[in-house]
């Protein structure tokens, strides 16, 4: 712990008692809880991720693993060997990923609100041409519950004949081109002449991840 916590051997506490942020469990509380079965003799192994206070005043996350190699006659641990690994950056990355997931969900909700307000069909298909998103207009135009489309292929939803006529447009969009075409669409209210725009969905690296259309 000397290198991890910035402490000399004589400064290393037997058990963490450092102040901790309001609302957070004390640094080392996770450690103490995980160690209890080991101390009571229920198990000889110990593994825990926990916080400890660095000498410079900031907290770090540790992954600690240990095994009891000797106990006294009352089964209390006498000698324990183990390791500590600094996982602070990993925990920060995990927290950032969790925040990103929340933001993505919020963006998805905002996208749906905007798409549902449009008087046109809006969908997102993945690289396998399966619906990942469909707006409310699918119910208004075609009488199809948008949620029922998720995971289904364009071929399955529109049928073999229609799919055969539009497949080359979808393939072109998946190849990275913006595509605009017109076609007749059968609806419960009769035929509608529609203009379809397909826009590639690109990832952060520029690669095509799907199609909006």
mmCIF file with all atom_site columns, C-alpha atoms in Angstrom:
data_model
loop_
_atom_site.group_PDB
_atom_site.id
_atom_site.type_symbol
_atom_site.label_atom_id
_atom_site.label_alt_id
_atom_site.label_comp_id
_atom_site.label_asym_id
_atom_site.label_entity_id
_atom_site.label_seq_id
_atom_site.pdbx_PDB_ins_code
_atom_site.Cartn_x
_atom_site.Cartn_y
_atom_site.Cartn_z
_atom_site.occupancy
_atom_site.B_iso_or_equiv
_atom_site.pdbx_formal_charge
_atom_site.auth_seq_id
_atom_site.auth_comp_id
_atom_site.auth_asym_id
_atom_site.auth_atom_id
_atom_site.pdbx_PDB_model_num
ATOM 1   C CA . UNK A 1 1   ? 0.000   0.000   0.000   1.00 0.00 ? 1   UNK A CA 1
ATOM 2   C CA . UNK A 1 2   ? 2.969   2.313   0.370   1.00 0.00 ? 2   UNK A CA 1
ATOM 3   C CA . UNK A 1 3   ? 3.129   3.132   -3.323  1.00 0.00 ? 3   UNK A CA 1
ATOM 4   C CA . UNK A 1 4   ? -0.614  3.181   -3.890  1.00 0.00 ? 4   UNK A CA 1
ATOM 5   C CA . UNK A 1 5   ? -1.512  5.445   -0.982  1.00 0.00 ? 5   UNK A CA 1
ATOM 6   C CA . UNK A 1 6   ? 1.683   7.498   -0.824  1.00 0.00 ? 6   UNK A CA 1
ATOM 7   C CA . UNK A 1 7   ? 2.367   6.242   2.722   1.00 0.00 ? 7   UNK A CA 1
ATOM 8   C CA . UNK A 1 8   ? 5.477   4.899   4.388   1.00 0.00 ? 8   UNK A CA 1
ATOM 9   C CA . UNK A 1 9   ? 5.028   1.462   5.999   1.00 0.00 ? 9   UNK A CA 1
ATOM 10  C CA . UNK A 1 10  ? 4.737   2.951   9.489   1.00 0.00 ? 10  UNK A CA 1
ATOM 11  C CA . UNK A 1 11  ? 1.952   5.272   8.274   1.00 0.00 ? 11  UNK A CA 1
ATOM 12  C CA . UNK A 1 12  ? -0.286  2.540   6.866   1.00 0.00 ? 12  UNK A CA 1
ATOM 13  C CA . UNK A 1 13  ? -3.375  2.162   9.120   1.00 0.00 ? 13  UNK A CA 1
ATOM 14  C CA . UNK A 1 14  ? -4.621  -1.263  10.162  1.00 0.00 ? 14  UNK A CA 1
ATOM 15  C CA . UNK A 1 15  ? -8.135  -0.270  9.116   1.00 0.00 ? 15  UNK A CA 1
ATOM 16  C CA . UNK A 1 16  ? -9.278  2.824   7.181   1.00 0.00 ? 16  UNK A CA 1
ATOM 17  C CA . UNK A 1 17  ? -10.814 5.516   9.406   1.00 0.00 ? 17  UNK A CA 1
ATOM 18  C CA . UNK A 1 18  ? -10.342 8.540   7.113   1.00 0.00 ? 18  UNK A CA 1
ATOM 19  C CA . UNK A 1 19  ? -13.045 11.205  6.674   1.00 0.00 ? 19  UNK A CA 1
ATOM 20  C CA . UNK A 1 20  ? -15.296 10.611  3.692   1.00 0.00 ? 20  UNK A CA 1
ATOM 21  C CA . UNK A 1 21  ? -17.622 12.699  1.484   1.00 0.00 ? 21  UNK A CA 1
ATOM 22  C CA . UNK A 1 22  ? -21.106 13.422  2.804   1.00 0.00 ? 22  UNK A CA 1
ATOM 23  C CA . UNK A 1 23  ? -23.602 10.791  1.718   1.00 0.00 ? 23  UNK A CA 1
ATOM 24  C CA . UNK A 1 24  ? -20.911 8.241   0.778   1.00 0.00 ? 24  UNK A CA 1
ATOM 25  C CA . UNK A 1 25  ? -19.947 5.179   2.820   1.00 0.00 ? 25  UNK A CA 1
ATOM 26  C CA . UNK A 1 26  ? -16.649 5.534   4.669   1.00 0.00 ? 26  UNK A CA 1
ATOM 27  C CA . UNK A 1 27  ? -13.556 4.662   2.669   1.00 0.00 ? 27  UNK A CA 1
ATOM 28  C CA . UNK A 1 28  ? -12.801 1.053   3.454   1.00 0.00 ? 28  UNK A CA 1
ATOM 29  C CA . UNK A 1 29  ? -16.376 0.239   4.509   1.00 0.00 ? 29  UNK A CA 1
ATOM 30  C CA . UNK A 1 30  ? -16.742 -2.035  1.476   1.00 0.00 ? 30  UNK A CA 1
ATOM 31  C CA . UNK A 1 31  ? -13.454 -3.676  2.453   1.00 0.00 ? 31  UNK A CA 1
ATOM 32  C CA . UNK A 1 32  ? -14.528 -4.291  6.040   1.00 0.00 ? 32  UNK A CA 1
ATOM 33  C CA . UNK A 1 33  ? -17.871 -5.789  4.990   1.00 0.00 ? 33  UNK A CA 1
ATOM 34  C CA . UNK A 1 34  ? -16.245 -8.134  2.484   1.00 0.00 ? 34  UNK A CA 1
ATOM 35  C CA . UNK A 1 35  ? -13.607 -9.205  5.005   1.00 0.00 ? 35  UNK A CA 1
ATOM 36  C CA . UNK A 1 36  ? -16.117 -10.154 7.706   1.00 0.00 ? 36  UNK A CA 1
ATOM 37  C CA . UNK A 1 37  ? -16.728 -13.773 6.536   1.00 0.00 ? 37  UNK A CA 1
ATOM 38  C CA . UNK A 1 38  ? -12.956 -14.249 6.324   1.00 0.00 ? 38  UNK A CA 1
ATOM 39  C CA . UNK A 1 39  ? -12.423 -12.902 9.844   1.00 0.00 ? 39  UNK A CA 1
ATOM 40  C CA . UNK A 1 40  ? -15.222 -15.108 11.215  1.00 0.00 ? 40  UNK A CA 1
ATOM 41  C CA . UNK A 1 41  ? -13.685 -18.222 9.664   1.00 0.00 ? 41  UNK A CA 1
ATOM 42  C CA . UNK A 1 42  ? -16.449 -18.817 7.083   1.00 0.00 ? 42  UNK A CA 1
ATOM 43  C CA . UNK A 1 43  ? -13.976 -18.583 4.216   1.00 0.00 ? 43  UNK A CA 1
ATOM 44  C CA . UNK A 1 44  ? -10.220 -18.289 3.701   1.00 0.00 ? 44  UNK A CA 1
ATOM 45  C CA . UNK A 1 45  ? -10.458 -16.059 0.626   1.00 0.00 ? 45  UNK A CA 1
ATOM 46  C CA . UNK A 1 46  ? -11.245 -12.394 0.260   1.00 0.00 ? 46  UNK A CA 1
ATOM 47  C CA . UNK A 1 47  ? -11.954 -10.200 -2.779  1.00 0.00 ? 47  UNK A CA 1
ATOM 48  C CA . UNK A 1 48  ? -13.252 -6.660  -2.777  1.00 0.00 ? 48  UNK A CA 1
ATOM 49  C CA . UNK A 1 49  ? -13.255 -3.345  -4.651  1.00 0.00 ? 49  UNK A CA 1
ATOM 50  C CA . UNK A 1 50  ? -13.090 -0.423  -2.246  1.00 0.00 ? 50  UNK A CA 1
ATOM 51  C CA . UNK A 1 51  ? -12.007 3.174   -1.798  1.00 0.00 ? 51  UNK A CA 1
ATOM 52  C CA . UNK A 1 52  ? -9.104  4.411   0.318   1.00 0.00 ? 52  UNK A CA 1
ATOM 53  C CA . UNK A 1 53  ? -7.803  7.868   1.050   1.00 0.00 ? 53  UNK A CA 1
ATOM 54  C CA . UNK A 1 54  ? -4.471  8.766   -0.545  1.00 0.00 ? 54  UNK A CA 1
ATOM 55  C CA . UNK A 1 55  ? -1.923  10.668  1.538   1.00 0.00 ? 55  UNK A CA 1
ATOM 56  C CA . UNK A 1 56  ? -2.392  13.679  -0.767  1.00 0.00 ? 56  UNK A CA 1
ATOM 57  C CA . UNK A 1 57  ? -6.087  13.883  0.128   1.00 0.00 ? 57  UNK A CA 1
ATOM 58  C CA . UNK A 1 58  ? -7.841  12.238  -2.833  1.00 0.00 ? 58  UNK A CA 1
ATOM 59  C CA . UNK A 1 59  ? -9.558  8.869   -2.949  1.00 0.00 ? 59  UNK A CA 1
ATOM 60  C CA . UNK A 1 60  ? -8.412  5.940   -5.057  1.00 0.00 ? 60  UNK A CA 1
ATOM 61  C CA . UNK A 1 61  ? -10.173 2.688   -5.866  1.00 0.00 ? 61  UNK A CA 1
ATOM 62  C CA . UNK A 1 62  ? -8.435  -0.593  -5.068  1.00 0.00 ? 62  UNK A CA 1
ATOM 63  C CA . UNK A 1 63  ? -9.135  -4.170  -6.063  1.00 0.00 ? 63  UNK A CA 1
ATOM 64  C CA . UNK A 1 64  ? -7.966  -6.271  -3.123  1.00 0.00 ? 64  UNK A CA 1
ATOM 65  C CA . UNK A 1 65  ? -7.542  -10.035 -3.074  1.00 0.00 ? 65  UNK A CA 1
ATOM 66  C CA . UNK A 1 66  ? -6.252  -12.067 -0.144  1.00 0.00 ? 66  UNK A CA 1
ATOM 67  C CA . UNK A 1 67  ? -6.168  -15.511 1.399   1.00 0.00 ? 67  UNK A CA 1
ATOM 68  C CA . UNK A 1 68  ? -5.766  -16.561 5.038   1.00 0.00 ? 68  UNK A CA 1
ATOM 69  C CA . UNK A 1 69  ? -2.700  -18.767 5.332   1.00 0.00 ? 69  UNK A CA 1
ATOM 70  C CA . UNK A 1 70  ? -2.702  -19.162 9.106   1.00 0.00 ? 70  UNK A CA 1
ATOM 71  C CA . UNK A 1 71  ? -5.292  -19.007 11.888  1.00 0.00 ? 71  UNK A CA 1
ATOM 72  C CA . UNK A 1 72  ? -5.034  -19.311 15.663  1.00 0.00 ? 72  UNK A CA 1
ATOM 73  C CA . UNK A 1 73  ? -6.825  -21.915 17.776  1.00 0.00 ? 73  UNK A CA 1
ATOM 74  C CA . UNK A 1 74  ? -9.965  -19.739 17.807  1.00 0.00 ? 74  UNK A CA 1
ATOM 75  C CA . UNK A 1 75  ? -9.989  -19.593 13.975  1.00 0.00 ? 75  UNK A CA 1
ATOM 76  C CA . UNK A 1 76  ? -9.025  -15.918 13.959  1.00 0.00 ? 76  UNK A CA 1
ATOM 77  C CA . UNK A 1 77  ? -6.747  -14.929 11.046  1.00 0.00 ? 77  UNK A CA 1
ATOM 78  C CA . UNK A 1 78  ? -3.100  -14.668 12.080  1.00 0.00 ? 78  UNK A CA 1
ATOM 79  C CA . UNK A 1 79  ? -1.414  -14.316 8.702   1.00 0.00 ? 79  UNK A CA 1
ATOM 80  C CA . UNK A 1 80  ? -2.951  -13.118 5.436   1.00 0.00 ? 80  UNK A CA 1
ATOM 81  C CA . UNK A 1 81  ? -1.265  -12.656 2.058   1.00 0.00 ? 81  UNK A CA 1
ATOM 82  C CA . UNK A 1 82  ? -2.749  -10.760 -0.854  1.00 0.00 ? 82  UNK A CA 1
ATOM 83  C CA . UNK A 1 83  ? -2.498  -8.004  -3.424  1.00 0.00 ? 83  UNK A CA 1
ATOM 84  C CA . UNK A 1 84  ? -3.883  -4.521  -4.026  1.00 0.00 ? 84  UNK A CA 1
ATOM 85  C CA . UNK A 1 85  ? -4.429  -3.179  -7.551  1.00 0.00 ? 85  UNK A CA 1
ATOM 86  C CA . UNK A 1 86  ? -5.209  0.461   -8.347  1.00 0.00 ? 86  UNK A CA 1
ATOM 87  C CA . UNK A 1 87  ? -8.386  0.416   -10.444 1.00 0.00 ? 87  UNK A CA 1
ATOM 88  C CA . UNK A 1 88  ? -9.210  4.124   -10.156 1.00 0.00 ? 88  UNK A CA 1
ATOM 89  C CA . UNK A 1 89  ? -9.064  4.750   -13.910 1.00 0.00 ? 89  UNK A CA 1
ATOM 90  C CA . UNK A 1 90  ? -11.238 1.713   -14.620 1.00 0.00 ? 90  UNK A CA 1
ATOM 91  C CA . UNK A 1 91  ? -13.853 2.883   -12.126 1.00 0.00 ? 91  UNK A CA 1
ATOM 92  C CA . UNK A 1 92  ? -13.792 6.350   -13.691 1.00 0.00 ? 92  UNK A CA 1
ATOM 93  C CA . UNK A 1 93  ? -14.271 4.786   -17.122 1.00 0.00 ? 93  UNK A CA 1
ATOM 94  C CA . UNK A 1 94  ? -17.159 2.680   -15.814 1.00 0.00 ? 94  UNK A CA 1
ATOM 95  C CA . UNK A 1 95  ? -18.805 5.781   -14.353 1.00 0.00 ? 95  UNK A CA 1
ATOM 96  C CA . UNK A 1 96  ? -18.310 7.680   -17.618 1.00 0.00 ? 96  UNK A CA 1
ATOM 97  C CA . UNK A 1 97  ? -19.837 4.815   -19.592 1.00 0.00 ? 97  UNK A CA 1
ATOM 98  C CA . UNK A 1 98  ? -22.830 4.818   -17.263 1.00 0.00 ? 98  UNK A CA 1
ATOM 99  C CA . UNK A 1 99  ? -23.283 8.574   -17.744 1.00 0.00 ? 99  UNK A CA 1
ATOM 100 C CA . UNK A 1 100 ? -22.956 8.138   -21.502 1.00 0.00 ? 100 UNK A CA 1
ATOM 101 C CA . UNK A 1 101 ? -25.618 5.429   -21.488 1.00 0.00 ? 101 UNK A CA 1
ATOM 102 C CA . UNK A 1 102 ? -27.992 7.799   -19.682 1.00 0.00 ? 102 UNK A CA 1
ATOM 103 C CA . UNK A 1 103 ? -27.295 10.564  -22.206 1.00 0.00 ? 103 UNK A CA 1
ATOM 104 C CA . UNK A 1 104 ? -27.845 8.167   -25.110 1.00 0.00 ? 104 UNK A CA 1
ATOM 105 C CA . UNK A 1 105 ? -31.164 7.106   -23.647 1.00 0.00 ? 105 UNK A CA 1
ATOM 106 C CA . UNK A 1 106 ? -32.138 10.755  -23.264 1.00 0.00 ? 106 UNK A CA 1
ATOM 107 C CA . UNK A 1 107 ? -31.102 11.397  -26.883 1.00 0.00 ? 107 UNK A CA 1
ATOM 108 C CA . UNK A 1 108 ? -33.156 8.385   -27.992 1.00 0.00 ? 108 UNK A CA 1
ATOM 109 C CA . UNK A 1 109 ? -36.178 9.728   -26.118 1.00 0.00 ? 109 UNK A CA 1
ATOM 110 C CA . UNK A 1 110 ? -35.724 13.160  -27.702 1.00 0.00 ? 110 UNK A CA 1
ATOM 111 C CA . UNK A 1 111 ? -35.349 11.575  -31.151 1.00 0.00 ? 111 UNK A CA 1
ATOM 112 C CA . UNK A 1 112 ? -38.595 9.679   -30.648 1.00 0.00 ? 112 UNK A CA 1
ATOM 113 C CA . UNK A 1 113 ? -40.443 12.811  -29.556 1.00 0.00 ? 113 UNK A CA 1
ATOM 114 C CA . UNK A 1 114 ? -39.281 14.677  -32.651 1.00 0.00 ? 114 UNK A CA 1
ATOM 115 C CA . UNK A 1 115 ? -39.863 11.734  -35.003 1.00 0.00 ? 115 UNK A CA 1
ATOM 116 C CA . UNK A 1 116 ? -43.339 11.055  -33.609 1.00 0.00 ? 116 UNK A CA 1
ATOM 117 C CA . UNK A 1 117 ? -44.344 14.641  -34.368 1.00 0.00 ? 117 UNK A CA 1
ATOM 118 C CA . UNK A 1 118 ? -43.465 14.305  -38.060 1.00 0.00 ? 118 UNK A CA 1
ATOM 119 C CA . UNK A 1 119 ? -46.252 13.474  -40.568 1.00 0.00 ? 119 UNK A CA 1
ATOM 120 C CA . UNK A 1 120 ? -44.005 10.954  -42.333 1.00 0.00 ? 120 UNK A CA 1
ATOM 121 C CA . UNK A 1 121 ? -42.589 7.487   -41.783 1.00 0.00 ? 121 UNK A CA 1
ATOM 122 C CA . UNK A 1 122 ? -39.255 7.588   -39.937 1.00 0.00 ? 122 UNK A CA 1
ATOM 123 C CA . UNK A 1 123 ? -37.259 4.452   -39.161 1.00 0.00 ? 123 UNK A CA 1
ATOM 124 C CA . UNK A 1 124 ? -33.743 3.268   -38.456 1.00 0.00 ? 124 UNK A CA 1
ATOM 125 C CA . UNK A 1 125 ? -32.447 -0.036  -39.806 1.00 0.00 ? 125 UNK A CA 1
ATOM 126 C CA . UNK A 1 126 ? -29.241 -1.767  -38.802 1.00 0.00 ? 126 UNK A CA 1
ATOM 127 C CA . UNK A 1 127 ? -26.691 -3.362  -41.119 1.00 0.00 ? 127 UNK A CA 1
ATOM 128 C CA . UNK A 1 128 ? -28.879 -6.463  -41.364 1.00 0.00 ? 128 UNK A CA 1
ATOM 129 C CA . UNK A 1 129 ? -31.783 -4.256  -42.476 1.00 0.00 ? 129 UNK A CA 1
ATOM 130 C CA . UNK A 1 130 ? -33.709 -4.866  -39.268 1.00 0.00 ? 130 UNK A CA 1
ATOM 131 C CA . UNK A 1 131 ? -35.844 -2.169  -37.658 1.00 0.00 ? 131 UNK A CA 1
ATOM 132 C CA . UNK A 1 132 ? -34.189 -0.546  -34.654 1.00 0.00 ? 132 UNK A CA 1
ATOM 133 C CA . UNK A 1 133 ? -36.574 2.410   -34.482 1.00 0.00 ? 133 UNK A CA 1
ATOM 134 C CA . UNK A 1 134 ? -39.944 3.317   -35.985 1.00 0.00 ? 134 UNK A CA 1
ATOM 135 C CA . UNK A 1 135 ? -42.033 6.409   -35.330 1.00 0.00 ? 135 UNK A CA 1
ATOM 136 C CA . UNK A 1 136 ? -45.757 6.775   -34.611 1.00 0.00 ? 136 UNK A CA 1
ATOM 137 C CA . UNK A 1 137 ? -46.570 7.426   -38.280 1.00 0.00 ? 137 UNK A CA 1
ATOM 138 C CA . UNK A 1 138 ? -46.291 3.664   -38.914 1.00 0.00 ? 138 UNK A CA 1
ATOM 139 C CA . UNK A 1 139 ? -49.444 3.275   -36.829 1.00 0.00 ? 139 UNK A CA 1
ATOM 140 C CA . UNK A 1 140 ? -51.165 6.272   -38.436 1.00 0.00 ? 140 UNK A CA 1
ATOM 141 C CA . UNK A 1 141 ? -50.278 5.322   -42.007 1.00 0.00 ? 141 UNK A CA 1
ATOM 142 C CA . UNK A 1 142 ? -50.158 1.544   -41.972 1.00 0.00 ? 142 UNK A CA 1
ATOM 143 C CA . UNK A 1 143 ? -51.961 0.502   -38.794 1.00 0.00 ? 143 UNK A CA 1
ATOM 144 C CA . UNK A 1 144 ? -48.771 -1.142  -37.473 1.00 0.00 ? 144 UNK A CA 1
ATOM 145 C CA . UNK A 1 145 ? -47.642 -0.776  -33.855 1.00 0.00 ? 145 UNK A CA 1
ATOM 146 C CA . UNK A 1 146 ? -44.101 0.728   -34.106 1.00 0.00 ? 146 UNK A CA 1
ATOM 147 C CA . UNK A 1 147 ? -42.901 -1.462  -31.225 1.00 0.00 ? 147 UNK A CA 1
ATOM 148 C CA . UNK A 1 148 ? -43.892 -4.597  -33.148 1.00 0.00 ? 148 UNK A CA 1
ATOM 149 C CA . UNK A 1 149 ? -41.451 -3.675  -35.928 1.00 0.00 ? 149 UNK A CA 1
ATOM 150 C CA . UNK A 1 150 ? -38.338 -3.709  -33.765 1.00 0.00 ? 150 UNK A CA 1
ATOM 151 C CA . UNK A 1 151 ? -36.014 -6.559  -34.720 1.00 0.00 ? 151 UNK A CA 1
ATOM 152 C CA . UNK A 1 152 ? -37.981 -7.439  -37.854 1.00 0.00 ? 152 UNK A CA 1
ATOM 153 C CA . UNK A 1 153 ? -36.386 -7.148  -41.297 1.00 0.00 ? 153 UNK A CA 1
ATOM 154 C CA . UNK A 1 154 ? -37.497 -4.784  -44.048 1.00 0.00 ? 154 UNK A CA 1
ATOM 155 C CA . UNK A 1 155 ? -38.121 -7.855  -46.225 1.00 0.00 ? 155 UNK A CA 1
ATOM 156 C CA . UNK A 1 156 ? -40.421 -9.359  -43.600 1.00 0.00 ? 156 UNK A CA 1
ATOM 157 C CA . UNK A 1 157 ? -42.373 -6.159  -43.000 1.00 0.00 ? 157 UNK A CA 1
ATOM 158 C CA . UNK A 1 158 ? -42.919 -5.082  -46.614 1.00 0.00 ? 158 UNK A CA 1
ATOM 159 C CA . UNK A 1 159 ? -43.002 -8.475  -48.286 1.00 0.00 ? 159 UNK A CA 1
ATOM 160 C CA . UNK A 1 160 ? -40.857 -10.088 -50.950 1.00 0.00 ? 160 UNK A CA 1
ATOM 161 C CA . UNK A 1 161 ? -42.286 -8.212  -53.935 1.00 0.00 ? 161 UNK A CA 1
ATOM 162 C CA . UNK A 1 162 ? -41.921 -4.693  -52.512 1.00 0.00 ? 162 UNK A CA 1
ATOM 163 C CA . UNK A 1 163 ? -38.560 -5.515  -50.956 1.00 0.00 ? 163 UNK A CA 1
ATOM 164 C CA . UNK A 1 164 ? -37.284 -6.708  -54.334 1.00 0.00 ? 164 UNK A CA 1
ATOM 165 C CA . UNK A 1 165 ? -38.124 -3.323  -55.811 1.00 0.00 ? 165 UNK A CA 1
ATOM 166 C CA . UNK A 1 166 ? -36.422 -1.231  -53.108 1.00 0.00 ? 166 UNK A CA 1
ATOM 167 C CA . UNK A 1 167 ? -33.545 -3.457  -52.055 1.00 0.00 ? 167 UNK A CA 1
ATOM 168 C CA . UNK A 1 168 ? -31.011 -1.775  -54.365 1.00 0.00 ? 168 UNK A CA 1
ATOM 169 C CA . UNK A 1 169 ? -31.837 1.599   -52.782 1.00 0.00 ? 169 UNK A CA 1
ATOM 170 C CA . UNK A 1 170 ? -31.235 0.213   -49.290 1.00 0.00 ? 170 UNK A CA 1
ATOM 171 C CA . UNK A 1 171 ? -27.997 -1.457  -50.400 1.00 0.00 ? 171 UNK A CA 1
ATOM 172 C CA . UNK A 1 172 ? -26.784 1.869   -51.829 1.00 0.00 ? 172 UNK A CA 1
ATOM 173 C CA . UNK A 1 173 ? -27.534 3.636   -48.527 1.00 0.00 ? 173 UNK A CA 1
ATOM 174 C CA . UNK A 1 174 ? -25.730 0.941   -46.562 1.00 0.00 ? 174 UNK A CA 1
ATOM 175 C CA . UNK A 1 175 ? -22.769 1.468   -48.910 1.00 0.00 ? 175 UNK A CA 1
ATOM 176 C CA . UNK A 1 176 ? -22.641 5.096   -47.767 1.00 0.00 ? 176 UNK A CA 1
ATOM 177 C CA . UNK A 1 177 ? -24.761 7.003   -50.308 1.00 0.00 ? 177 UNK A CA 1
ATOM 178 C CA . UNK A 1 178 ? -27.703 9.299   -49.591 1.00 0.00 ? 178 UNK A CA 1
ATOM 179 C CA . UNK A 1 179 ? -30.580 7.936   -51.660 1.00 0.00 ? 179 UNK A CA 1
ATOM 180 C CA . UNK A 1 180 ? -33.833 9.599   -52.762 1.00 0.00 ? 180 UNK A CA 1
ATOM 181 C CA . UNK A 1 181 ? -36.483 7.712   -54.723 1.00 0.00 ? 181 UNK A CA 1
ATOM 182 C CA . UNK A 1 182 ? -40.246 7.617   -55.237 1.00 0.00 ? 182 UNK A CA 1
ATOM 183 C CA . UNK A 1 183 ? -42.692 4.735   -55.092 1.00 0.00 ? 183 UNK A CA 1
ATOM 184 C CA . UNK A 1 184 ? -46.332 3.781   -54.577 1.00 0.00 ? 184 UNK A CA 1
ATOM 185 C CA . UNK A 1 185 ? -47.142 2.612   -51.045 1.00 0.00 ? 185 UNK A CA 1
ATOM 186 C CA . UNK A 1 186 ? -50.215 0.580   -50.185 1.00 0.00 ? 186 UNK A CA 1
ATOM 187 C CA . UNK A 1 187 ? -51.963 1.763   -47.008 1.00 0.00 ? 187 UNK A CA 1
ATOM 188 C CA . UNK A 1 188 ? -55.339 0.907   -45.420 1.00 0.00 ? 188 UNK A CA 1
ATOM 189 C CA . UNK A 1 189 ? -56.586 4.196   -46.898 1.00 0.00 ? 189 UNK A CA 1
ATOM 190 C CA . UNK A 1 190 ? -55.415 3.292   -50.406 1.00 0.00 ? 190 UNK A CA 1
ATOM 191 C CA . UNK A 1 191 ? -52.290 3.897   -52.507 1.00 0.00 ? 191 UNK A CA 1
ATOM 192 C CA . UNK A 1 192 ? -50.043 6.812   -51.601 1.00 0.00 ? 192 UNK A CA 1
ATOM 193 C CA . UNK A 1 193 ? -47.318 8.247   -53.784 1.00 0.00 ? 193 UNK A CA 1
ATOM 194 C CA . UNK A 1 194 ? -44.341 8.799   -51.490 1.00 0.00 ? 194 UNK A CA 1
ATOM 195 C CA . UNK A 1 195 ? -40.821 10.140  -51.762 1.00 0.00 ? 195 UNK A CA 1
ATOM 196 C CA . UNK A 1 196 ? -38.341 8.135   -49.715 1.00 0.00 ? 196 UNK A CA 1
ATOM 197 C CA . UNK A 1 197 ? -35.013 9.481   -48.447 1.00 0.00 ? 197 UNK A CA 1
ATOM 198 C CA . UNK A 1 198 ? -32.419 7.079   -47.055 1.00 0.00 ? 198 UNK A CA 1
ATOM 199 C CA . UNK A 1 199 ? -29.516 8.523   -45.070 1.00 0.00 ? 199 UNK A CA 1
ATOM 200 C CA . UNK A 1 200 ? -26.586 6.420   -43.823 1.00 0.00 ? 200 UNK A CA 1
ATOM 201 C CA . UNK A 1 201 ? -26.090 6.396   -40.062 1.00 0.00 ? 201 UNK A CA 1
ATOM 202 C CA . UNK A 1 202 ? -22.377 6.741   -39.388 1.00 0.00 ? 202 UNK A CA 1
ATOM 203 C CA . UNK A 1 203 ? -20.377 5.915   -36.284 1.00 0.00 ? 203 UNK A CA 1
ATOM 204 C CA . UNK A 1 204 ? -17.669 8.073   -34.719 1.00 0.00 ? 204 UNK A CA 1
ATOM 205 C CA . UNK A 1 205 ? -15.116 6.447   -37.022 1.00 0.00 ? 205 UNK A CA 1
ATOM 206 C CA . UNK A 1 206 ? -17.123 7.284   -40.129 1.00 0.00 ? 206 UNK A CA 1
ATOM 207 C CA . UNK A 1 207 ? -18.245 3.730   -40.832 1.00 0.00 ? 207 UNK A CA 1
ATOM 208 C CA . UNK A 1 208 ? -21.874 3.067   -41.769 1.00 0.00 ? 208 UNK A CA 1
ATOM 209 C CA . UNK A 1 209 ? -23.799 1.620   -38.801 1.00 0.00 ? 209 UNK A CA 1
ATOM 210 C CA . UNK A 1 210 ? -27.261 1.582   -40.356 1.00 0.00 ? 210 UNK A CA 1
ATOM 211 C CA . UNK A 1 211 ? -29.749 3.668   -42.326 1.00 0.00 ? 211 UNK A CA 1
ATOM 212 C CA . UNK A 1 212 ? -32.343 6.283   -41.468 1.00 0.00 ? 212 UNK A CA 1
ATOM 213 C CA . UNK A 1 213 ? -35.302 6.244   -43.809 1.00 0.00 ? 213 UNK A CA 1
#
